[in-house]
mmCIF file of C-alpha atoms in Angstrom:
data_model
loop_
_atom_site.group_PDB
_atom_site.id
_atom_site.type_symbol
_atom_site.label_atom_id
_atom_site.label_comp_id
_atom_site.label_asym_id
_atom_site.label_seq_id
_atom_site.Cartn_x
_atom_site.Cartn_y
_atom_site.Cartn_z
ATOM 1 C CA MET A 895 0.000 0.000 0.000
ATOM 2 C CA GLU A 896 1.246 3.482 -0.865
ATOM 3 C CA THR A 897 0.957 5.962 1.980
ATOM 4 C CA LYS A 898 0.041 9.483 0.901
ATOM 5 C CA TRP A 899 1.436 12.253 3.118
ATOM 6 C CA VAL A 900 -0.344 15.609 2.773
ATOM 7 C CA GLN A 901 0.459 18.834 4.609
ATOM 8 C CA VAL A 902 -2.345 21.123 5.733
ATOM 9 C CA ASN A 903 -2.408 24.454 7.507
ATOM 10 C CA PRO A 904 -4.370 24.165 10.768
ATOM 11 C CA GLU A 905 -4.993 27.915 10.706
ATOM 12 C CA ALA A 906 -7.071 27.455 7.550
ATOM 13 C CA TYR A 907 -9.832 25.881 9.647
ATOM 14 C CA THR A 908 -11.848 28.160 11.908
ATOM 15 C CA PHE A 909 -15.051 27.421 13.785
ATOM 16 C CA ALA A 910 -18.174 29.058 15.042
ATOM 17 C CA ALA A 911 -18.153 29.237 18.840
ATOM 18 C CA ASP A 912 -21.269 27.136 19.438
ATOM 19 C CA LEU A 913 -20.260 23.748 20.860
ATOM 20 C CA GLU A 914 -23.658 22.233 20.126
ATOM 21 C CA LYS A 915 -22.839 21.948 16.447
ATOM 22 C CA PRO A 916 -19.788 24.005 15.514
ATOM 23 C CA GLN A 917 -19.326 24.327 11.767
ATOM 24 C CA TYR A 918 -15.997 25.249 10.310
ATOM 25 C CA VAL A 919 -16.221 28.356 8.164
ATOM 26 C CA ASP A 920 -14.543 29.282 4.883
ATOM 27 C CA PRO A 921 -12.932 25.869 4.314
ATOM 28 C CA PRO A 922 -9.856 25.901 2.087
ATOM 29 C CA LYS A 923 -10.361 25.167 -1.602
ATOM 30 C CA GLU A 924 -9.388 21.657 -2.711
ATOM 31 C CA ASP A 925 -9.380 20.647 0.935
ATOM 32 C CA PRO A 926 -7.270 17.466 1.442
ATOM 33 C CA LEU A 927 -9.591 16.565 4.292
ATOM 34 C CA ILE A 928 -12.297 15.769 1.746
ATOM 35 C CA GLU A 929 -10.126 12.952 0.407
ATOM 36 C CA ALA A 930 -9.445 11.744 3.942
ATOM 37 C CA ALA A 931 -13.166 11.803 4.776
ATOM 38 C CA LYS A 932 -13.929 9.700 1.694
ATOM 39 C CA LEU A 933 -11.360 7.122 2.764
ATOM 40 C CA LEU A 934 -12.884 6.982 6.235
ATOM 41 C CA ALA A 935 -16.361 6.566 4.755
ATOM 42 C CA ASP A 936 -14.947 3.654 2.725
ATOM 43 C CA LYS A 937 -13.870 1.827 5.908
ATOM 44 C CA GLU A 938 -10.233 2.913 5.701
ATOM 45 C CA VAL A 939 -8.051 4.397 8.438
ATOM 46 C CA VAL A 940 -6.265 7.758 8.318
ATOM 47 C CA ALA A 941 -3.604 9.432 10.482
ATOM 48 C CA VAL A 942 -4.776 12.810 11.757
ATOM 49 C CA PRO A 943 -3.165 15.480 13.958
ATOM 50 C CA THR A 944 -4.730 16.359 17.288
ATOM 51 C CA GLU A 945 -3.577 18.729 20.001
ATOM 52 C CA THR A 946 -2.312 15.763 22.044
ATOM 53 C CA VAL A 947 -0.623 13.312 19.634
ATOM 54 C CA TYR A 948 -1.322 12.091 16.105
ATOM 55 C CA GLY A 949 -4.242 9.688 15.993
ATOM 56 C CA LEU A 950 -4.997 6.695 13.782
ATOM 57 C CA ALA A 951 -8.636 7.324 12.953
ATOM 58 C CA GLY A 952 -11.403 5.071 11.731
ATOM 59 C CA ASN A 953 -15.193 5.277 11.617
ATOM 60 C CA ALA A 954 -16.273 4.552 15.191
ATOM 61 C CA PHE A 955 -19.534 3.033 13.915
ATOM 62 C CA CYS A 956 -17.788 0.619 11.542
ATOM 63 C CA GLU A 957 -16.415 -2.596 13.025
ATOM 64 C CA THR A 958 -14.295 -3.198 9.912
ATOM 65 C CA SER A 959 -12.564 0.171 10.300
ATOM 66 C CA VAL A 960 -12.005 -0.317 14.005
ATOM 67 C CA ARG A 961 -10.492 -3.751 13.484
ATOM 68 C CA LYS A 962 -8.099 -2.205 10.941
ATOM 69 C CA ILE A 963 -6.883 0.162 13.656
ATOM 70 C CA PHE A 964 -6.033 -2.766 15.912
ATOM 71 C CA GLU A 965 -4.409 -4.659 13.043
ATOM 72 C CA VAL A 966 -2.278 -1.771 11.755
ATOM 73 C CA LYS A 967 -0.990 -0.929 15.225
ATOM 74 C CA ASN A 968 -0.686 -4.548 16.363
ATOM 75 C CA ARG A 969 -2.713 -3.369 19.336
ATOM 76 C CA PRO A 970 -3.900 -5.822 22.004
ATOM 77 C CA ALA A 971 -7.570 -6.641 21.469
ATOM 78 C CA ASP A 972 -8.490 -5.802 25.073
ATOM 79 C CA ASN A 973 -7.160 -2.226 24.957
ATOM 80 C CA PRO A 974 -10.170 0.104 24.414
ATOM 81 C CA LEU A 975 -10.216 3.029 22.005
ATOM 82 C CA ILE A 976 -11.231 6.646 22.503
ATOM 83 C CA VAL A 977 -14.081 7.977 20.363
ATOM 84 C CA HIS A 978 -13.706 11.543 19.062
ATOM 85 C CA VAL A 979 -16.633 13.873 18.363
ATOM 86 C CA SER A 980 -16.901 17.333 16.817
ATOM 87 C CA SER A 981 -19.949 18.665 18.657
ATOM 88 C CA LEU A 982 -22.134 18.159 21.692
ATOM 89 C CA GLU A 983 -24.910 17.205 19.312
ATOM 90 C CA MET A 984 -22.777 14.315 18.056
ATOM 91 C CA LEU A 985 -21.916 13.384 21.639
ATOM 92 C CA ARG A 986 -25.581 13.175 22.647
ATOM 93 C CA SER A 987 -26.330 10.972 19.658
ATOM 94 C CA LEU A 988 -23.939 8.361 21.090
ATOM 95 C CA LEU A 989 -25.420 8.213 24.587
ATOM 96 C CA PRO A 990 -28.354 6.225 25.940
ATOM 97 C CA GLU A 991 -31.412 8.503 25.728
ATOM 98 C CA GLY A 992 -29.100 11.283 24.518
ATOM 99 C CA LYS A 993 -28.346 12.448 28.052
ATOM 100 C CA ILE A 994 -24.971 13.731 29.256
ATOM 101 C CA PRO A 995 -24.526 12.910 32.971
ATOM 102 C CA GLU A 996 -24.773 16.087 35.035
ATOM 103 C CA VAL A 997 -21.471 15.323 36.758
ATOM 104 C CA TYR A 998 -19.733 16.248 33.489
ATOM 105 C CA THR A 999 -21.622 19.485 32.750
ATOM 106 C CA GLU A 1000 -19.066 21.883 34.205
ATOM 107 C CA VAL A 1001 -16.111 19.779 33.040
ATOM 108 C CA ILE A 1002 -17.350 19.913 29.453
ATOM 109 C CA ARG A 1003 -18.056 23.620 29.689
ATOM 110 C CA LYS A 1004 -14.560 24.373 30.949
ATOM 111 C CA PHE A 1005 -12.311 21.882 29.162
ATOM 112 C CA TRP A 1006 -13.965 20.968 25.852
ATOM 113 C CA PRO A 1007 -12.868 21.056 23.176
ATOM 114 C CA GLY A 1008 -9.501 20.000 24.538
ATOM 115 C CA PRO A 1009 -7.194 17.236 25.809
ATOM 116 C CA LEU A 1010 -9.727 15.611 28.135
ATOM 117 C CA THR A 1011 -11.452 12.248 27.651
ATOM 118 C CA ILE A 1012 -14.470 11.319 29.762
ATOM 119 C CA LEU A 1013 -16.014 7.916 30.439
ATOM 120 C CA LEU A 1014 -19.694 7.718 29.566
ATOM 121 C CA PRO A 1015 -22.406 5.056 29.377
ATOM 122 C CA CYS A 1016 -22.173 3.234 26.064
ATOM 123 C CA SER A 1017 -25.085 2.857 23.666
ATOM 124 C CA GLU A 1018 -25.619 0.108 21.108
ATOM 125 C CA LEU A 1019 -24.384 2.427 18.354
ATOM 126 C CA ILE A 1020 -20.776 1.841 19.388
ATOM 127 C CA PRO A 1021 -19.440 -1.586 18.346
ATOM 128 C CA SER A 1022 -18.155 -3.669 21.232
ATOM 129 C CA VAL A 1023 -14.730 -3.868 19.566
ATOM 130 C CA VAL A 1024 -14.274 -0.157 20.390
ATOM 131 C CA THR A 1025 -14.959 -0.579 24.105
ATOM 132 C CA CYS A 1026 -13.610 -4.130 24.394
ATOM 133 C CA ASN A 1027 -17.035 -5.183 25.695
ATOM 134 C CA GLN A 1028 -17.056 -2.635 28.510
ATOM 135 C CA PRO A 1029 -20.336 -0.893 29.470
ATOM 136 C CA THR A 1030 -18.674 2.516 29.168
ATOM 137 C CA VAL A 1031 -17.062 4.347 26.271
ATOM 138 C CA ALA A 1032 -14.248 6.918 26.404
ATOM 139 C CA ILE A 1033 -15.131 10.064 24.428
ATOM 140 C CA ARG A 1034 -13.198 13.223 23.602
ATOM 141 C CA PHE A 1035 -13.944 16.472 21.773
ATOM 142 C CA PRO A 1036 -10.542 17.511 20.339
ATOM 143 C CA SER A 1037 -9.588 21.148 19.979
ATOM 144 C CA HIS A 1038 -7.221 20.708 17.033
ATOM 145 C CA PRO A 1039 -8.900 22.416 14.065
ATOM 146 C CA VAL A 1040 -7.889 19.711 11.581
ATOM 147 C CA ALA A 1041 -9.304 16.896 13.708
ATOM 148 C CA ARG A 1042 -12.502 18.856 14.334
ATOM 149 C CA ALA A 1043 -12.929 19.676 10.660
ATOM 150 C CA LEU A 1044 -12.346 16.083 9.588
ATOM 151 C CA ILE A 1045 -14.918 14.684 12.025
ATOM 152 C CA ASP A 1046 -17.387 17.342 10.919
ATOM 153 C CA LEU A 1047 -16.815 16.461 7.256
ATOM 154 C CA CYS A 1048 -17.282 12.762 7.967
ATOM 155 C CA GLY A 1049 -20.504 13.273 9.875
ATOM 156 C CA PHE A 1050 -19.637 10.378 12.172
ATOM 157 C CA PRO A 1051 -17.361 10.027 15.218
ATOM 158 C CA LEU A 1052 -13.832 8.723 14.838
ATOM 159 C CA ALA A 1053 -12.217 6.062 16.989
ATOM 160 C CA ALA A 1054 -8.558 7.002 17.251
ATOM 161 C CA PRO A 1055 -5.677 5.760 19.386
ATOM 162 C CA SER A 1056 -2.179 7.125 18.794
ATOM 163 C CA ALA A 1057 -0.910 6.611 15.234
ATOM 164 C CA ASN A 1058 2.100 4.466 16.068
ATOM 165 C CA SER A 1059 3.103 0.852 16.416
ATOM 166 C CA SER A 1060 1.648 -0.358 19.692
ATOM 167 C CA GLY A 1061 3.974 0.197 22.647
ATOM 168 C CA LYS A 1062 6.207 2.758 20.919
ATOM 169 C CA PRO A 1063 6.415 6.475 21.769
ATOM 170 C CA SER A 1064 3.340 8.293 20.557
ATOM 171 C CA PRO A 1065 3.856 10.418 17.427
ATOM 172 C CA THR A 1066 3.894 14.184 17.772
ATOM 173 C CA LEU A 1067 5.054 14.825 14.197
ATOM 174 C CA ALA A 1068 3.798 13.377 10.920
ATOM 175 C CA LYS A 1069 7.240 11.917 10.231
ATOM 176 C CA HIS A 1070 6.865 9.785 13.367
ATOM 177 C CA VAL A 1071 3.666 8.322 11.913
ATOM 178 C CA TYR A 1072 5.378 7.702 8.584
ATOM 179 C CA LYS A 1073 8.256 5.942 10.329
ATOM 180 C CA ASP A 1074 5.902 3.464 12.014
ATOM 181 C CA LEU A 1075 3.029 3.088 9.562
ATOM 182 C CA ASN A 1076 4.359 3.776 6.062
ATOM 183 C CA GLY A 1077 2.863 1.199 3.715
ATOM 184 C CA LYS A 1078 0.237 0.177 6.266
ATOM 185 C CA ILE A 1079 -2.205 3.095 5.942
ATOM 186 C CA PRO A 1080 -3.347 5.085 2.895
ATOM 187 C CA PHE A 1081 -3.225 8.659 4.201
ATOM 188 C CA ILE A 1082 -1.349 10.876 6.675
ATOM 189 C CA ILE A 1083 -2.569 14.408 7.351
ATOM 190 C CA ASP A 1084 0.391 16.544 8.428
ATOM 191 C CA GLY A 1085 -0.700 19.404 10.668
ATOM 192 C CA GLY A 1086 2.698 20.121 12.219
ATOM 193 C CA GLN A 1087 3.846 19.390 15.765
ATOM 194 C CA CYS A 1088 1.213 18.569 18.369
ATOM 195 C CA ASP A 1089 0.857 21.277 21.007
ATOM 196 C CA VAL A 1090 0.422 19.120 24.123
ATOM 197 C CA GLY A 1091 2.705 16.228 23.184
ATOM 198 C CA LEU A 1092 1.120 13.667 25.533
ATOM 199 C CA GLU A 1093 -2.175 11.824 25.326
ATOM 200 C CA SER A 1094 -5.363 13.213 26.839
ATOM 201 C CA THR A 1095 -6.348 13.034 30.473
ATOM 202 C CA VAL A 1096 -8.942 10.292 31.020
ATOM 203 C CA LEU A 1097 -11.558 11.110 33.654
ATOM 204 C CA ASP A 1098 -14.113 8.709 35.106
ATOM 205 C CA ALA A 1099 -16.674 10.766 37.003
ATOM 206 C CA LEU A 1100 -19.229 7.968 36.887
ATOM 207 C CA ARG A 1101 -17.298 6.743 39.922
ATOM 208 C CA ASN A 1102 -17.705 8.383 43.292
ATOM 209 C CA PRO A 1103 -15.323 10.005 43.985
ATOM 210 C CA PRO A 1104 -14.219 10.876 40.437
ATOM 211 C CA VAL A 1105 -10.957 9.341 39.220
ATOM 212 C CA ILE A 1106 -8.249 10.348 36.775
ATOM 213 C CA LEU A 1107 -7.493 7.025 35.109
ATOM 214 C CA ARG A 1108 -4.731 8.485 32.939
ATOM 215 C CA PRO A 1109 -3.128 11.888 33.544
ATOM 216 C CA GLY A 1110 -2.651 14.102 30.521
ATOM 217 C CA GLY A 1111 -3.074 17.594 29.138
ATOM 218 C CA VAL A 1112 -5.771 18.668 31.614
ATOM 219 C CA THR A 1113 -4.202 18.559 35.056
ATOM 220 C CA TYR A 1114 -5.343 17.325 38.448
ATOM 221 C CA GLU A 1115 -4.922 20.872 39.754
ATOM 222 C CA GLU A 1116 -7.403 22.137 37.157
ATOM 223 C CA LEU A 1117 -9.982 19.386 37.618
ATOM 224 C CA VAL A 1118 -10.013 19.397 41.414
ATOM 225 C CA LYS A 1119 -11.299 22.988 41.349
ATOM 226 C CA ILE A 1120 -14.506 21.927 39.593
ATOM 227 C CA PRO A 1121 -17.516 21.840 41.963
ATOM 228 C CA GLY A 1122 -18.066 18.255 43.100
ATOM 229 C CA TYR A 1123 -14.481 17.206 42.329
ATOM 230 C CA SER A 1124 -12.792 18.080 45.623
ATOM 231 C CA ASP A 1125 -12.250 14.360 46.381
ATOM 232 C CA LEU A 1126 -10.774 13.653 42.945
ATOM 233 C CA LYS A 1127 -8.398 10.659 42.958
ATOM 234 C CA VAL A 1128 -5.561 9.661 40.637
ATOM 235 C CA TYR A 1129 -5.206 6.023 39.645
ATOM 236 C CA LYS A 1130 -1.853 4.483 40.643
ATOM 237 C CA LYS A 1131 -1.067 7.470 42.853
ATOM 238 C CA ASP A 1132 -4.021 7.357 45.262
ATOM 239 C CA PHE A 1133 -5.228 3.798 44.749
ATOM 240 C CA VAL A 1134 -4.728 0.643 42.678
ATOM 241 C CA ASP A 1135 -7.436 -1.667 41.358
ATOM 242 C CA LYS A 1136 -5.958 -4.860 39.894
ATOM 243 C CA ALA A 1137 -9.323 -5.971 38.517
ATOM 244 C CA LEU A 1138 -9.666 -2.694 36.614
ATOM 245 C CA GLU A 1139 -6.129 -3.034 35.316
ATOM 246 C CA MET A 1140 -6.810 -6.521 33.972
ATOM 247 C CA VAL A 1141 -10.013 -5.398 32.217
ATOM 248 C CA PRO A 1142 -9.326 -1.726 31.461
ATOM 249 C CA THR A 1143 -12.038 0.761 30.571
ATOM 250 C CA THR A 1144 -9.613 3.114 28.867
ATOM 251 C CA PRO A 1145 -6.243 2.972 27.081
ATOM 252 C CA GLY A 1146 -2.941 3.399 28.883
ATOM 253 C CA MET A 1147 -3.756 1.283 31.931
ATOM 254 C CA LYS A 1148 -2.737 -2.314 31.300
ATOM 255 C CA TYR A 1149 0.224 -2.544 28.934
ATOM 256 C CA ARG A 1150 3.720 -1.159 28.758
ATOM 257 C CA HIS A 1151 3.606 1.913 26.550
ATOM 258 C CA TYR A 1152 5.610 4.750 25.073
ATOM 259 C CA SER A 1153 8.880 2.800 24.901
ATOM 260 C CA PRO A 1154 11.698 3.641 22.484
ATOM 261 C CA GLU A 1155 13.982 0.933 21.127
ATOM 262 C CA ALA A 1156 16.688 1.949 23.590
ATOM 263 C CA GLU A 1157 16.548 1.011 27.254
ATOM 264 C CA VAL A 1158 15.086 3.845 29.354
ATOM 265 C CA VAL A 1159 16.555 4.417 32.814
ATOM 266 C CA LEU A 1160 14.510 6.831 34.920
ATOM 267 C CA PHE A 1161 16.088 8.696 37.836
ATOM 268 C CA GLU A 1162 13.274 9.347 40.241
ATOM 269 C CA SER A 1163 13.257 11.141 43.560
ATOM 270 C CA GLU A 1164 11.845 9.636 46.734
ATOM 271 C CA THR A 1165 10.263 13.066 47.168
ATOM 272 C CA ASP A 1166 9.191 15.665 44.633
ATOM 273 C CA ALA A 1167 12.310 17.711 45.331
ATOM 274 C CA MET A 1168 15.303 15.938 43.811
ATOM 275 C CA GLU A 1169 18.606 17.733 44.307
ATOM 276 C CA HIS A 1170 20.522 18.253 41.096
ATOM 277 C CA ASN A 1171 23.775 16.944 42.585
ATOM 278 C CA THR A 1172 22.040 13.766 43.753
ATOM 279 C CA LYS A 1173 20.699 13.111 40.265
ATOM 280 C CA LEU A 1174 24.044 13.851 38.687
ATOM 281 C CA ALA A 1175 25.857 11.453 41.017
ATOM 282 C CA ALA A 1176 23.336 8.683 40.329
ATOM 283 C CA MET A 1177 23.651 9.229 36.585
ATOM 284 C CA GLN A 1178 27.437 9.098 36.746
ATOM 285 C CA GLU A 1179 27.265 5.741 38.521
ATOM 286 C CA GLU A 1180 24.929 4.436 35.828
ATOM 287 C CA ILE A 1181 27.234 5.710 33.083
ATOM 288 C CA LYS A 1182 30.154 3.835 34.668
ATOM 289 C CA ALA A 1183 28.038 0.689 34.698
ATOM 290 C CA LEU A 1184 27.181 1.158 31.012
ATOM 291 C CA GLU A 1185 30.877 1.527 30.212
ATOM 292 C CA LYS A 1186 31.676 -1.730 32.010
ATOM 293 C CA LEU A 1187 28.973 -3.441 29.958
ATOM 294 C CA GLY A 1188 30.685 -2.305 26.774
ATOM 295 C CA LYS A 1189 27.944 0.071 25.630
ATOM 296 C CA SER A 1190 29.025 2.427 22.864
ATOM 297 C CA LYS A 1191 26.451 5.217 22.922
ATOM 298 C CA PHE A 1192 23.884 6.600 25.330
ATOM 299 C CA GLY A 1193 21.527 9.549 25.579
ATOM 300 C CA ILE A 1194 20.597 11.862 28.430
ATOM 301 C CA LEU A 1195 17.295 13.727 28.652
ATOM 302 C CA ARG A 1196 17.757 16.635 31.025
ATOM 303 C CA THR A 1197 15.296 18.916 32.750
ATOM 304 C CA THR A 1198 17.908 20.978 34.589
ATOM 305 C CA PRO A 1199 20.428 23.258 32.867
ATOM 306 C CA ILE A 1200 24.045 22.308 33.597
ATOM 307 C CA GLY A 1201 25.952 24.116 30.855
ATOM 308 C CA ALA A 1202 28.046 22.703 28.027
ATOM 309 C CA GLN A 1203 28.920 19.023 28.277
ATOM 310 C CA PRO A 1204 31.406 16.806 26.443
ATOM 311 C CA THR A 1205 30.156 14.440 23.756
ATOM 312 C CA HIS A 1206 32.143 11.444 25.004
ATOM 313 C CA TYR A 1207 32.557 9.620 28.282
ATOM 314 C CA GLY A 1208 35.625 7.417 28.042
ATOM 315 C CA ASP A 1209 35.095 5.330 24.924
ATOM 316 C CA MET A 1210 31.356 5.976 24.894
ATOM 317 C CA GLU A 1211 29.643 8.602 22.791
ATOM 318 C CA TYR A 1212 26.653 10.344 24.251
ATOM 319 C CA VAL A 1213 23.887 12.632 23.075
ATOM 320 C CA GLU A 1214 22.385 15.102 25.509
ATOM 321 C CA LEU A 1215 18.982 16.660 24.897
ATOM 322 C CA PRO A 1216 17.368 19.343 27.049
ATOM 323 C CA MET A 1217 13.622 18.674 27.366
ATOM 324 C CA GLY A 1218 12.892 22.049 28.881
ATOM 325 C CA ASP A 1219 12.922 23.365 32.423
ATOM 326 C CA ALA A 1220 11.485 21.039 35.075
ATOM 327 C CA ARG A 1221 9.644 24.083 36.429
ATOM 328 C CA GLN A 1222 7.687 24.202 33.153
ATOM 329 C CA PRO A 1223 6.321 20.653 32.890
ATOM 330 C CA ASP A 1224 4.065 21.537 29.952
ATOM 331 C CA LEU A 1225 7.181 22.163 27.849
ATOM 332 C CA VAL A 1226 8.769 18.918 29.039
ATOM 333 C CA ALA A 1227 5.578 17.079 28.069
ATOM 334 C CA LYS A 1228 5.638 18.564 24.582
ATOM 335 C CA GLU A 1229 9.205 17.398 23.930
ATOM 336 C CA LEU A 1230 9.279 13.972 25.629
ATOM 337 C CA PHE A 1231 8.114 11.620 22.872
ATOM 338 C CA LYS A 1232 9.934 13.597 20.191
ATOM 339 C CA ALA A 1233 13.129 13.254 22.234
ATOM 340 C CA PHE A 1234 12.655 9.492 22.617
ATOM 341 C CA ARG A 1235 12.274 9.102 18.875
ATOM 342 C CA TYR A 1236 15.253 11.340 18.113
ATOM 343 C CA LEU A 1237 17.525 9.308 20.379
ATOM 344 C CA ASP A 1238 16.342 6.112 18.705
ATOM 345 C CA GLU A 1239 17.385 7.666 15.390
ATOM 346 C CA MET A 1240 20.799 8.311 16.966
ATOM 347 C CA ASN A 1241 21.034 4.573 17.759
ATOM 348 C CA VAL A 1242 21.786 5.003 21.449
ATOM 349 C CA ASP A 1243 21.876 1.896 23.636
ATOM 350 C CA SER A 1244 20.378 3.534 26.721
ATOM 351 C CA ILE A 1245 18.481 6.720 27.555
ATOM 352 C CA LEU A 1246 18.973 8.247 31.000
ATOM 353 C CA VAL A 1247 16.101 10.512 32.015
ATOM 354 C CA GLU A 1248 15.756 12.992 34.853
ATOM 355 C CA GLY A 1249 12.422 12.729 36.610
ATOM 356 C CA ILE A 1250 10.426 15.825 37.514
ATOM 357 C CA ALA A 1251 7.931 16.797 40.210
ATOM 358 C CA GLU A 1252 4.434 15.318 39.844
ATOM 359 C CA SER A 1253 2.613 18.626 39.805
ATOM 360 C CA ASP A 1254 0.586 20.033 36.916
ATOM 361 C CA GLU A 1255 1.657 18.324 33.649
ATOM 362 C CA GLY A 1256 4.505 16.679 35.570
ATOM 363 C CA LEU A 1257 2.046 14.021 36.747
ATOM 364 C CA ALA A 1258 1.452 12.968 33.130
ATOM 365 C CA VAL A 1259 5.151 13.165 32.260
ATOM 366 C CA MET A 1260 6.093 10.849 35.115
ATOM 367 C CA ASN A 1261 3.245 8.482 34.241
ATOM 368 C CA ARG A 1262 4.641 8.096 30.720
ATOM 369 C CA LEU A 1263 8.235 7.799 31.909
ATOM 370 C CA ARG A 1264 7.378 5.025 34.356
ATOM 371 C CA LYS A 1265 5.491 3.176 31.622
ATOM 372 C CA ALA A 1266 8.466 3.513 29.262
ATOM 373 C CA ALA A 1267 11.224 2.755 31.762
ATOM 374 C CA SER A 1268 13.119 -0.511 31.764
ATOM 375 C CA ARG A 1269 14.587 0.462 35.128
ATOM 376 C CA ILE A 1270 13.820 3.097 37.745
ATOM 377 C CA ILE A 1271 16.608 4.319 40.009
ATOM 378 C CA LYS A 1272 15.448 5.998 43.210
ATOM 379 C CA CYS A 1273 17.678 8.877 44.267
#
């Protein structure tokens, strides 16, 4: 299969403010999204940019399309998908009796469209292959103008996990999608780099108290301020439910994810405040161990500035990448997966990563790092 890669300008798509049924206005002439929408209507899958990561989209109503998503990604069959909508009208059409639970009213008003997925009761319209036979379905209203326009053009919701080979770092650039899926899908829509860089937050407010099942672009600190969310919990941090993990209701819970080819070694503090010198000493010990093992090349992902560094350690070459300041976790989040993929291109044997505090977007960053890590070294 030949994979067509088409660039679009996200700024060419603008929307009316009404979330009930926002229409995009003055669409570009010869819009490439029309071709993508036709492919999706014909039961194909298409890679599309979102504000979080690139998604591999298929018609959420079409079991054939959804099964193609699993096949292309080599995704485990018990790992549910997120359904993406372009309006509240479309959302209501997917729910039993068309009713949005009141517990989500303020959340939707404040954070949609955006990087937040919510768990909702599932109707018979959604094939069981999407939800992996769960009674709930994960739904998101993306803010990326290209994703919104494409869903609107299709007239049906899109099921879309990340557009990568299952288990690998999620793609934040179209070239990442091409690297993993060239020859496996017919169409890639290139909308530039994703703004958030990590997958959406997944919120289950059907539980009492509400639970963040996967941290992401909407933070705990933002959600806990919503009326009725003062007892908000975070899965893995505040509690663990092995039964839920074995039969997940949302992606990102059961399997190892986000892993580059190279071994990832995470340096994590016992507290949120990790002294720079402590991290540096722990990294130096690990580097010595790598040298003894005969490794030839390693990478370091830093979140603290330390000035110019050499490019070799003994006989080993190393590549150092700053991911941004640890005090700005949103910037670290945006660069993380791109950095993983870059270091894989550099053919490093190991990637040493500085952990950051689990506040704001740092909670999502550390969630992804722990999922990706082969080893975690407590400092």
